[in-house]
Tab-separated table of C-alpha atoms in Angstrom:
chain	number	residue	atom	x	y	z
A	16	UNK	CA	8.624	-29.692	-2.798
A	17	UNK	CA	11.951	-29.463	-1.720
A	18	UNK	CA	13.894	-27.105	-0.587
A	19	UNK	CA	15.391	-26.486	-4.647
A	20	UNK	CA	12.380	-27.101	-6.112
A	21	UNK	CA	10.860	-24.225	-3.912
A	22	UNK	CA	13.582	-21.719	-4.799
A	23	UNK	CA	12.954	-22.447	-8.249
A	24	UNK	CA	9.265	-21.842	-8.226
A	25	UNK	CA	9.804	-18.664	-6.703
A	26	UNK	CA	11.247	-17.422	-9.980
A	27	UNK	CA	9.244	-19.278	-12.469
A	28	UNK	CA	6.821	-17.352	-14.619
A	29	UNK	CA	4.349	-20.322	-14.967
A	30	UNK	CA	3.687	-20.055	-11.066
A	31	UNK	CA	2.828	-16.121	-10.766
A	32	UNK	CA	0.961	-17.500	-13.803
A	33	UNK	CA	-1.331	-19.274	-11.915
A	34	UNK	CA	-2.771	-17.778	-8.838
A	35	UNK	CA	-3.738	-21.151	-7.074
A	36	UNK	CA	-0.270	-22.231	-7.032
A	37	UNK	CA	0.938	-18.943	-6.369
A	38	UNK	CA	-0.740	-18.332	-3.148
A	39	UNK	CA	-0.251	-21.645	-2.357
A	40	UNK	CA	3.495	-21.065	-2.057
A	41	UNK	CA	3.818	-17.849	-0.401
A	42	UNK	CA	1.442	-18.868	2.388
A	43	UNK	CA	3.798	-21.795	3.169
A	44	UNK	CA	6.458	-19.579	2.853
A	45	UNK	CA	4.683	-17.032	5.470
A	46	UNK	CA	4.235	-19.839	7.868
A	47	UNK	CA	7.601	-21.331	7.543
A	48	UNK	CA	10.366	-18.909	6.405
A	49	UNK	CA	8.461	-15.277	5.936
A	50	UNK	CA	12.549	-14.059	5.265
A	51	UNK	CA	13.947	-17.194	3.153
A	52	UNK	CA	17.370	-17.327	1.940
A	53	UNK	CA	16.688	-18.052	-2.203
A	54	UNK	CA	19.271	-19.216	-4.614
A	55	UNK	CA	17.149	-20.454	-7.820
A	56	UNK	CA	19.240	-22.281	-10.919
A	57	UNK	CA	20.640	-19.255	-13.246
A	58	UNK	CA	20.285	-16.587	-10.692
A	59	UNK	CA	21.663	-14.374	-8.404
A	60	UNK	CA	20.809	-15.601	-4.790
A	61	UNK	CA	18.275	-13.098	-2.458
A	62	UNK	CA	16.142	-12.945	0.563
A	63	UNK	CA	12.549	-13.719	-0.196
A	64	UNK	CA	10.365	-11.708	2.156
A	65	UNK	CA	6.746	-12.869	2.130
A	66	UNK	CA	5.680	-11.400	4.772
A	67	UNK	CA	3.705	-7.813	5.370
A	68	UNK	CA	5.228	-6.433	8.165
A	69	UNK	CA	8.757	-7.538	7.256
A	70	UNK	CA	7.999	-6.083	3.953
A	71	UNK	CA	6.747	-2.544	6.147
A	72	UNK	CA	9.925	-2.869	7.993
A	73	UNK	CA	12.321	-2.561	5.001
A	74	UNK	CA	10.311	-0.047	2.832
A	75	UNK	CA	10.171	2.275	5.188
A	76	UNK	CA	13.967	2.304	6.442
A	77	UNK	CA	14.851	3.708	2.881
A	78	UNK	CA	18.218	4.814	4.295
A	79	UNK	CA	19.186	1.027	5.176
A	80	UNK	CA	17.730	-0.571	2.413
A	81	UNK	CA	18.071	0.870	-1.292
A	82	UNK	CA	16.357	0.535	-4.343
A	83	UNK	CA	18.298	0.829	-7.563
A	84	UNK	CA	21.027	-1.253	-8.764
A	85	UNK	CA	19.260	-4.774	-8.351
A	86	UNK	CA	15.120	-3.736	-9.437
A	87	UNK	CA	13.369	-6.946	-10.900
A	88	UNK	CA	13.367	-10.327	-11.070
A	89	UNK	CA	15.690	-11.735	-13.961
A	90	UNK	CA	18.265	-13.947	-14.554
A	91	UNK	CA	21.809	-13.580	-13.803
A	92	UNK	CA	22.705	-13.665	-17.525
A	93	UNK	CA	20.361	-11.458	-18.188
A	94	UNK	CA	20.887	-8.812	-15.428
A	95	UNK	CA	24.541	-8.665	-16.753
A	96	UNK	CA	23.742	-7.951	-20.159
A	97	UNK	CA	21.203	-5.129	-19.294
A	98	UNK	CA	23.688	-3.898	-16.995
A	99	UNK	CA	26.484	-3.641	-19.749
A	100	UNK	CA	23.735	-1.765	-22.197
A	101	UNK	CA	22.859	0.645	-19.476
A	102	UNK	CA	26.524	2.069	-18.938
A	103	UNK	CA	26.732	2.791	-22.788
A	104	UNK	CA	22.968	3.488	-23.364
A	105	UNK	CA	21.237	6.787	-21.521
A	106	UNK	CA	17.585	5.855	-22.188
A	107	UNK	CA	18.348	2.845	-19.483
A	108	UNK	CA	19.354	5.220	-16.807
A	109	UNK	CA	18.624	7.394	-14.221
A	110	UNK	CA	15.166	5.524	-13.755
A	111	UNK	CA	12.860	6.827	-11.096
A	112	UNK	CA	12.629	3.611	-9.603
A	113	UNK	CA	16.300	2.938	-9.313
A	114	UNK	CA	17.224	6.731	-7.170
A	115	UNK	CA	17.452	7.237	-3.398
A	116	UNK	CA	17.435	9.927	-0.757
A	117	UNK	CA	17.714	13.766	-1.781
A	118	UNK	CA	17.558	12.463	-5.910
A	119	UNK	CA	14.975	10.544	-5.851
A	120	UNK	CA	12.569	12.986	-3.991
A	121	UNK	CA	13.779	16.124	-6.193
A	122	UNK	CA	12.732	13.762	-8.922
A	123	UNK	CA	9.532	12.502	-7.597
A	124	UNK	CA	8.411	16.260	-6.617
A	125	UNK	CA	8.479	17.265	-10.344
A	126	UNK	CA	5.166	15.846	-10.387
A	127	UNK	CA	3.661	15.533	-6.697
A	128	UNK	CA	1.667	18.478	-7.232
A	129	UNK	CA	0.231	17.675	-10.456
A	130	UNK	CA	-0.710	14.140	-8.589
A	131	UNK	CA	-2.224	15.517	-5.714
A	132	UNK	CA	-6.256	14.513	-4.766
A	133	UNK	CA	-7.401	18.397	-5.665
A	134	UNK	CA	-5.835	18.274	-9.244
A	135	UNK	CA	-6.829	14.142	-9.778
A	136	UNK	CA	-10.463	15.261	-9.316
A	137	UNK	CA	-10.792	17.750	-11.769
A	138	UNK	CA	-10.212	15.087	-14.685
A	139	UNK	CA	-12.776	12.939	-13.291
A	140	UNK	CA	-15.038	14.256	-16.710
A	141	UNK	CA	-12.691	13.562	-19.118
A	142	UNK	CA	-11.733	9.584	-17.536
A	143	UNK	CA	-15.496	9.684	-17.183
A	144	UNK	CA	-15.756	10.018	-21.750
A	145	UNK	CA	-13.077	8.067	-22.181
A	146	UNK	CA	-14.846	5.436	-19.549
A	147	UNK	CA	-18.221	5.946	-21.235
A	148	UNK	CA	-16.539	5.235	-24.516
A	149	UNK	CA	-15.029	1.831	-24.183
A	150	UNK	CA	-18.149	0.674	-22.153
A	151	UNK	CA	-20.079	1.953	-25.820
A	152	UNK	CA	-18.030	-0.603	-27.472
A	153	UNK	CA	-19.380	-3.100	-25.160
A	154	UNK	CA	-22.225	-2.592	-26.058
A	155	UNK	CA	-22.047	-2.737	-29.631
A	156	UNK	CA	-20.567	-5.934	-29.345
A	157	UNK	CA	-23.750	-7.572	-28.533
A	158	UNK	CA	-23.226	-9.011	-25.462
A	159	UNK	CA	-19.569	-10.699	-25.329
A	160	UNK	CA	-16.568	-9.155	-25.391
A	161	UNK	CA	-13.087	-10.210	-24.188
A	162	UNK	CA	-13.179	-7.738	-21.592
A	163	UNK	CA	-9.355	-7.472	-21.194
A	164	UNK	CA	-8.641	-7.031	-24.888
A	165	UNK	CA	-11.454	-4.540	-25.737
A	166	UNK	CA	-11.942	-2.623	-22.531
A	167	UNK	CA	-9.522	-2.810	-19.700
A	168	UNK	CA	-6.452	-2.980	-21.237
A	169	UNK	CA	-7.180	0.583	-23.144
A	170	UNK	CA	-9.311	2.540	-20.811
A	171	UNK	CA	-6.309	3.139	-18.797
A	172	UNK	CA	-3.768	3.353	-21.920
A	173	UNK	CA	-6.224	6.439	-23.238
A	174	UNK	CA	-6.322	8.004	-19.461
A	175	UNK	CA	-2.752	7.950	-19.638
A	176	UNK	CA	-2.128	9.402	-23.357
A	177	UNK	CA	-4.390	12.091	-22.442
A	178	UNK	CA	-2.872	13.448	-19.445
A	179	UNK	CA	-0.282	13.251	-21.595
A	180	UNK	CA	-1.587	15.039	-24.304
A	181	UNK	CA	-0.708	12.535	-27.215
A	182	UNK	CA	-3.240	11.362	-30.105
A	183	UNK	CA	-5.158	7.876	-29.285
A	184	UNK	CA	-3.230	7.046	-32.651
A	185	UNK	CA	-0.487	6.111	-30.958
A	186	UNK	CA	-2.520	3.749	-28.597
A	187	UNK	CA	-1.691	0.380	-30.355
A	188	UNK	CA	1.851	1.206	-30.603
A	189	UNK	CA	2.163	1.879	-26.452
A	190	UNK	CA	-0.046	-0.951	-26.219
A	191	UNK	CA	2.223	-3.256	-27.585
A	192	UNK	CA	5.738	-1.531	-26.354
A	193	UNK	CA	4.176	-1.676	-22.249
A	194	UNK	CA	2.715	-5.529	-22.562
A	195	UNK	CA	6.434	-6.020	-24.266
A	196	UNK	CA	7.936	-4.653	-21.378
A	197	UNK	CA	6.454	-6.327	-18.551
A	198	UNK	CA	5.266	-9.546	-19.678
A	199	UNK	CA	8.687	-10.281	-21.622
A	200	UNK	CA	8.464	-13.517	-20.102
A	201	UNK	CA	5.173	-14.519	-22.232
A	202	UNK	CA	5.847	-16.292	-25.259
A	203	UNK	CA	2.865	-14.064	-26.663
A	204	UNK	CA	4.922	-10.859	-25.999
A	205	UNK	CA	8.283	-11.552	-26.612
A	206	UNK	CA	10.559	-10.604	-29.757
A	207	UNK	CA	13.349	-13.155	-29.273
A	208	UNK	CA	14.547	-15.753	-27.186
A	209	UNK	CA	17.177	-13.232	-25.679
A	210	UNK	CA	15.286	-11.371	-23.090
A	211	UNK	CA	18.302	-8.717	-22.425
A	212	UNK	CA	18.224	-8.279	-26.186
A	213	UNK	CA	14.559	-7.777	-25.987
A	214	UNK	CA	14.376	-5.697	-23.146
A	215	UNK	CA	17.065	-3.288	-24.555
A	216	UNK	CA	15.008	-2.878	-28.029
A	217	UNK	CA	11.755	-2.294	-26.386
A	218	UNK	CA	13.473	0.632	-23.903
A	219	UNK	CA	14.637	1.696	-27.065
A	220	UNK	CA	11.121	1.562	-28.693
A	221	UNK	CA	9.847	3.793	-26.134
A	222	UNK	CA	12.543	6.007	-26.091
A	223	UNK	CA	11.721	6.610	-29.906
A	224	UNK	CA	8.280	7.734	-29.123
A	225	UNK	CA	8.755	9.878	-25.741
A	226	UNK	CA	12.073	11.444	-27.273
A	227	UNK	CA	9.528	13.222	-29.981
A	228	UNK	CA	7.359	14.007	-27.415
A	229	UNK	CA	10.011	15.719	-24.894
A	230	UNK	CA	11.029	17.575	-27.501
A	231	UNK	CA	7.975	18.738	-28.521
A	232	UNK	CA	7.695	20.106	-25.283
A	233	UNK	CA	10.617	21.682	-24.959
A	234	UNK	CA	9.828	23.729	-27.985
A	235	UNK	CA	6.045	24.512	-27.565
A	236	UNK	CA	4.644	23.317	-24.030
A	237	UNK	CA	1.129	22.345	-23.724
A	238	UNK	CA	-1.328	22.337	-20.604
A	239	UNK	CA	-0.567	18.725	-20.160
A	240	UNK	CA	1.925	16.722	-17.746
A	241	UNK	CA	4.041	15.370	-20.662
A	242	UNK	CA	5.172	19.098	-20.853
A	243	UNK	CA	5.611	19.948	-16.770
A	244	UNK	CA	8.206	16.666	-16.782
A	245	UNK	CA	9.802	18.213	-20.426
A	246	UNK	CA	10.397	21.774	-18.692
A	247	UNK	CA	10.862	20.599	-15.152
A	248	UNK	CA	14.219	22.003	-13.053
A	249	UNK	CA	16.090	20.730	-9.883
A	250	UNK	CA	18.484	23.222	-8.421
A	251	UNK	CA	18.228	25.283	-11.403
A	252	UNK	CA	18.960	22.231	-14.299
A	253	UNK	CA	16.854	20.894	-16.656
A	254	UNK	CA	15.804	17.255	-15.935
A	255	UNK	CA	18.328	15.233	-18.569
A	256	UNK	CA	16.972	13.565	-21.490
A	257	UNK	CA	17.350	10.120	-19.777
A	258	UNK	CA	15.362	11.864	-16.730
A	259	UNK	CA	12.438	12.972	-18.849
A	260	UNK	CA	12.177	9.499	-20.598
A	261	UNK	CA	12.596	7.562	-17.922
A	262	UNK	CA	9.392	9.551	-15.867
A	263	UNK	CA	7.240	9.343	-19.219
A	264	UNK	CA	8.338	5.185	-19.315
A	265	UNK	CA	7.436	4.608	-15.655
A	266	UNK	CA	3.921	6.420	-15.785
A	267	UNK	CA	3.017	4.673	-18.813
A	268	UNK	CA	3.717	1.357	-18.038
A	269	UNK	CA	2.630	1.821	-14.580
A	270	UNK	CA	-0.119	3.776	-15.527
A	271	UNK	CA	-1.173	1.539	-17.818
A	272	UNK	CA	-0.859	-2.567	-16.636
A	273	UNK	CA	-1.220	-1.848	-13.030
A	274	UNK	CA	-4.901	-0.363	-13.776
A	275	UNK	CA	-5.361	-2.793	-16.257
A	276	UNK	CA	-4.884	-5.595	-13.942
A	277	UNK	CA	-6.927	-4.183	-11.305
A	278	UNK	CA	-9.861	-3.606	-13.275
A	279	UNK	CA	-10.169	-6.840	-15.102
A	280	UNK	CA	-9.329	-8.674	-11.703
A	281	UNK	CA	-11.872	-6.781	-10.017
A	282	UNK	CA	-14.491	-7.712	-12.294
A	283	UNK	CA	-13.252	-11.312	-12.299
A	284	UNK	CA	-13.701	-11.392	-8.524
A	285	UNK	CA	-17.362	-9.787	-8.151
A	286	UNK	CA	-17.731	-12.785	-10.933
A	287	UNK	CA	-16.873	-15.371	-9.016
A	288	UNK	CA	-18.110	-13.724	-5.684
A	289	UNK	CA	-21.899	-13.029	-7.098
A	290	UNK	CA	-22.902	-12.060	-3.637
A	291	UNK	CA	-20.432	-9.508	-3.833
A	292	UNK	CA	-21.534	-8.143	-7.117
A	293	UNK	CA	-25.000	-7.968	-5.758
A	294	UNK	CA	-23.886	-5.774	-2.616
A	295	UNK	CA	-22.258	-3.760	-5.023
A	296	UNK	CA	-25.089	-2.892	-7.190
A	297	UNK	CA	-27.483	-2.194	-4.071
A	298	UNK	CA	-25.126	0.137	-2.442
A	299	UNK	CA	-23.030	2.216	-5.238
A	300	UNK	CA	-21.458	3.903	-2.035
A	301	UNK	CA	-19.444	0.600	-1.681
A	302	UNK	CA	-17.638	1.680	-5.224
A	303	UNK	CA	-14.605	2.965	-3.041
A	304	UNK	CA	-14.132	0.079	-0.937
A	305	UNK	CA	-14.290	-2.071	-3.652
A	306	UNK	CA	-11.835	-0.451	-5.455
A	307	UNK	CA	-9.747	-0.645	-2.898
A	308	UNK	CA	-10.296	-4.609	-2.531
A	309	UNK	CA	-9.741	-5.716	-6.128
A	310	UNK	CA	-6.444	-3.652	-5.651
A	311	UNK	CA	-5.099	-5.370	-2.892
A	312	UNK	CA	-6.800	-8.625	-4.563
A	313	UNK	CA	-5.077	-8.404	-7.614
A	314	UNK	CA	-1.840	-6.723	-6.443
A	315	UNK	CA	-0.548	-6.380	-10.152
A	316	UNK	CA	3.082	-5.722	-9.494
A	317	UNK	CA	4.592	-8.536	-8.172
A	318	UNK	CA	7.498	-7.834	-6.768
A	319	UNK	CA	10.389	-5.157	-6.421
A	320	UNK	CA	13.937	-5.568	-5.035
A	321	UNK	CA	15.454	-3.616	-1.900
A	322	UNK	CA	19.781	-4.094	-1.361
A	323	UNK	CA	20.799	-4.035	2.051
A	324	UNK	CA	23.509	-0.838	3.063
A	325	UNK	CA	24.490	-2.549	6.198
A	326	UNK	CA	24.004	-5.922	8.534
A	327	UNK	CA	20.780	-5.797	9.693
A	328	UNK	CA	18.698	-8.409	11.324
A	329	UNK	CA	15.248	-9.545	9.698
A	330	UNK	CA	12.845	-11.851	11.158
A	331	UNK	CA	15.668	-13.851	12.801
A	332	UNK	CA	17.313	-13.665	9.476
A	333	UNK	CA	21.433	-12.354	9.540
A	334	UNK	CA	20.841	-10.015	6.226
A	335	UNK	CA	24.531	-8.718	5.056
A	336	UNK	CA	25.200	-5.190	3.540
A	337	UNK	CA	24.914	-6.039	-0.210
A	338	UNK	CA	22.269	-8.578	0.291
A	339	UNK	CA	19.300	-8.000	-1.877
A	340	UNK	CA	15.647	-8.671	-0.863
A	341	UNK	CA	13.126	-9.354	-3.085
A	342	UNK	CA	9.533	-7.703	-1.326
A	343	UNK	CA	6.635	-10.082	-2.532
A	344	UNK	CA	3.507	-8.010	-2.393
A	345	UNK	CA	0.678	-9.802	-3.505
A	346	UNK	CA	1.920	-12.322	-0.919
A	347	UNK	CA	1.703	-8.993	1.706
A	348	UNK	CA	-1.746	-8.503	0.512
A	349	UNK	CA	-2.899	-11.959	1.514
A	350	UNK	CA	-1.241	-12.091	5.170
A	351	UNK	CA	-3.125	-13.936	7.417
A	352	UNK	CA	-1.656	-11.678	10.583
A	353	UNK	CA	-3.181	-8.795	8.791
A	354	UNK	CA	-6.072	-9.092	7.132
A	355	UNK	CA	-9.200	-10.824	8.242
A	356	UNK	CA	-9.839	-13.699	6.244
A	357	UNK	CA	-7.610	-12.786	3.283
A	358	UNK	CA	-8.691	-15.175	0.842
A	359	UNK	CA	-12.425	-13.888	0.844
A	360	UNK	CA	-13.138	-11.027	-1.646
A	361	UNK	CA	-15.132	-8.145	0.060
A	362	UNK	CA	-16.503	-5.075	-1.262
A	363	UNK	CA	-17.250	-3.676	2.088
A	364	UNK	CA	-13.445	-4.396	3.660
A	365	UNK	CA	-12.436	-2.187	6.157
A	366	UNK	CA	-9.555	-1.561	7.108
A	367	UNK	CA	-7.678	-2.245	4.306
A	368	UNK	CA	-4.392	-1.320	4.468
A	369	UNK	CA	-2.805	-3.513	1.458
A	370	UNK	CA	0.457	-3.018	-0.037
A	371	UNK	CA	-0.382	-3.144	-3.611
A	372	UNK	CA	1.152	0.473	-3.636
A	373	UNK	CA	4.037	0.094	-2.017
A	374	UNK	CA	5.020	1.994	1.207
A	375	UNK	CA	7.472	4.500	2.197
A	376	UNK	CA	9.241	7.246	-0.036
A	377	UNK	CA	8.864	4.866	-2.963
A	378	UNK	CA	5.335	4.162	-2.831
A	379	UNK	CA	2.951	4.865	-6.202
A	380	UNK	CA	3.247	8.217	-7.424
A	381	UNK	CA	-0.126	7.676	-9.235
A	382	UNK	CA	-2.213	5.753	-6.715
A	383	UNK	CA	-4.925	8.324	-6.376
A	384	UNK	CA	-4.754	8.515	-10.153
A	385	UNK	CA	-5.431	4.825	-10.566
A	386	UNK	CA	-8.080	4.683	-7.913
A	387	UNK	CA	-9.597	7.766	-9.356
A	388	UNK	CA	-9.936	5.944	-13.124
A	389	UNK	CA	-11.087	2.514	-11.408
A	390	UNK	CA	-13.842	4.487	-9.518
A	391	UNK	CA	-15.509	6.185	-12.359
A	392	UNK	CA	-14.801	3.082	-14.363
A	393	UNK	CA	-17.299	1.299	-12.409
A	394	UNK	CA	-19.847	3.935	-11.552
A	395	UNK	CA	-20.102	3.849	-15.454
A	396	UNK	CA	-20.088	0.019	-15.604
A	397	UNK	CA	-22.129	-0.921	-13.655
A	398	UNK	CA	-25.095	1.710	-14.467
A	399	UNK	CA	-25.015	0.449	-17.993
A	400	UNK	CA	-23.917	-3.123	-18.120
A	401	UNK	CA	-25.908	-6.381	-16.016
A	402	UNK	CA	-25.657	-10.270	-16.112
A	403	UNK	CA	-22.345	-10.579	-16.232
A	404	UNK	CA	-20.703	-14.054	-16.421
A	405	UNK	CA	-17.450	-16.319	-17.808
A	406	UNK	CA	-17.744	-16.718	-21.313
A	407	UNK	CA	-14.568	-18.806	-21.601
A	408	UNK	CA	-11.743	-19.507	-19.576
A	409	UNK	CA	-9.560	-16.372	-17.827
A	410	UNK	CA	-5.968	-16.755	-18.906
A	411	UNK	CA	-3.473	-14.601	-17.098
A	412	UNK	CA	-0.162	-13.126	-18.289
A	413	UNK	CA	3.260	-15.458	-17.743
A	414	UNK	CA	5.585	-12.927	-15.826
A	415	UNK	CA	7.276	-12.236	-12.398
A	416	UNK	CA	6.766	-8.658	-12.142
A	417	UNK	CA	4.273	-6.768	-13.287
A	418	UNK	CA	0.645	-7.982	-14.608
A	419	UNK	CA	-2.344	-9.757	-14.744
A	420	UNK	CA	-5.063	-11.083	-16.589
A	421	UNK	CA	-4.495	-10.942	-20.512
A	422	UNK	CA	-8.206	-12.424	-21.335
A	423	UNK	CA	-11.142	-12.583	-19.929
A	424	UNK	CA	-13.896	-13.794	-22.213
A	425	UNK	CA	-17.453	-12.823	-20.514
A	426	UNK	CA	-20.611	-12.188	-21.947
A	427	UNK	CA	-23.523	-10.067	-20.285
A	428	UNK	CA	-26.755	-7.871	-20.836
A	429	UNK	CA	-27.226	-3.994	-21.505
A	430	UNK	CA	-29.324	-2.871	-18.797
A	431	UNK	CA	-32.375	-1.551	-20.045
């Protein structure tokens, strides 16, 4: 490729598509420019940084490099449009995501406590029935399922809706609404050929749903964390309406495809790595570990952005205050200089200090949630279901930012 043709594929869908070609371009990129200077056709020029320790370096000088402002990959037309409906429009503002400094950690400690290891664990029953539940459907489907569509993608949907305290009616709706928001750039997913216009109705979607909810709250608050963000202060204030929303949004979506992802990827990897699966099953201690390789193995969010406050040198690389920088995780998570053999799935991998998570003060707020439904997710799996194998070809979700597979067509035996 030339040097065009590579800036282009670092913004088109049909690449992040297709892991092969994927990886195949960021370790090139690694090797040769790990802080690349990108200007693809239709957008916005930014740095590329492919590399983990350059990633490390600007996540965790939040006071240099900001998030907000510039957050996902899109195109410049687009950008501009969402940009002109968020001045007008408060469900798109005040996002968790796009705050700094002081803000953003007032925000973020609304719900650090209810997030913390000690509080995680005592749901671990209730992810467990809701676990046990969708792996009963597997097995009333008699022996092939499209594991994405009737397990993975709703185990974690359900986890979510209950901390939440909302009726599993309301499942296929948020179903729909978070694949519409983060795979916008699947044909399969999207409303209209406008994907500002799209983006806009499906914020406003959500913000139909969680606005009930909030003020639900707000009149009669439950035991539930849907009710701590509705009733939260900072310095004495309620958190706004577009606060609230925006918190219920993020943990939904990110809640929701992020585990999704990792699940169904994980399973698709001790697939194809049999001898994997089969370490696995003889040591059930290993259900940690492994959770914490299909993580950094699947890596479901793709990308964020960081904008530069000030001149700062990167890898060689003159960055400019204003610059933006687009951190490319799953190409973090396979870095050779890191991680020993990277392109080798192992149960057992230790250390593994992947950046599917994020690092620094922005780093997921729900990680030991997530790791916490993935673990009992397979201690439930893999006591009750055996023989696993392809039933069809995997097929992953056409988007930049946030995702993974969308079907993975397997059939397999109930163990006896």
């Amino acid at each position: 490729m030339n040097e065009k043709e590579i800036d282009n594929a670092i913004v088109d869908a049909s690449v992040y598509q297709d892991d092969a070609r994927y990886h195949a371009l960021f370790r090139r990129l690694r090797a040769d420019c790990p802080v690349r200077w990108t200007a693809p056709d239709g957008y916005d020029p930014f740095w590329t940084v492919s590399r983990y320790e350059d990633i490390v370096k600007v996540q965790t000088q939040p006071s240099l490099f900001l998030s907000g402002g510039r957050t996902i990959l899109a195109p410049a037309n687009v950008e501009k449009a969402i940009s002109s409906h968020r001045e007008v429009d408060e469900t798109l503002q005040n996002n968790i995501i796009q705050i700094n400094g002081d803000e953003h950690t007032s925000v973020r400690n609304v719900t650090r406590e209810w997030f913390l290891p000690r509080n995680i664990a005592k749901l671990e029953e209730s992810i467990a029935g809701i676990a046990r539940e969708y792996i009963s459907n597997m097995v009333s489907l008699g022996g092939a399922c499209d594991f994405v569509q009737d397990v993975a993608a709703w185990f974690p949907l359900r986890t979510i809706m209950a901390i939440f305290g909302m009726s599993k009616d309301d499942a296929p709706t948020l179903f729909r609404l978070s694949k519409e928001r983060t795979g916008g750039e699947d044909p399969e997913f999207q409303r209209s050929g406008d994907r500002a216009e799209h983006t806009v109705e499906v914020l406003q979607d959500f913000y139909a749903i969680f606005g009930g909810i909030m003020n639900e709250r707000r009149r009669h608050p439950a035991d539930d964390l849907a009710s701590v963000i509705a009733n939260a202060e900072i310095a004495g204030k309620p958190l706004t309406k577009s606060q609230v929303f925006s918190y219920y949004q993020t943990i939904t979506i990110a809640g929701h495809d992020t585990t999704t992802a990792s699940i169904a990827g994980g399973l698709l990897a001790l697939i194809r790595y049999p001898d994997q699966m089969a370490k696995l099953r003889a040591d059930l201690s290993l259900i940690p570990t492994a959770v914490g390789e299909m993580i950094r193995w699947t890596a479901p969010v793709r990308h964020f952005f960081r904008t530069a406050v000030e001149d700062y040198e990167l890898a060689g690389q003159a960055i400019k205050a204003g610059d933006t920088l687009l951190m490319c995780y799953p190409s973090a998570c396979r870095d050779e200089t890191i991680f020993d053999n990277p392109f080798e799935f192992r149960v057992d991998r230790k250390p593994n200090r992947h950046l599917a998570f994020g690092i620094g003060p922005h780093n997921c707020l729900g990680q030991v949630l997530a790791r916490t439904e993935m673990e009992v997710f397979y201690r439930e799996f893999l006591a009750r279901i055996t023989d696993i194998s392809l039933n069809g070809e995997p097929e992953n979700t056409r988007t930049t930012f946030m995702g993974g597979l969308k079907r993975l067509p397997i059939c397999y035996r109930v163990a006896s």
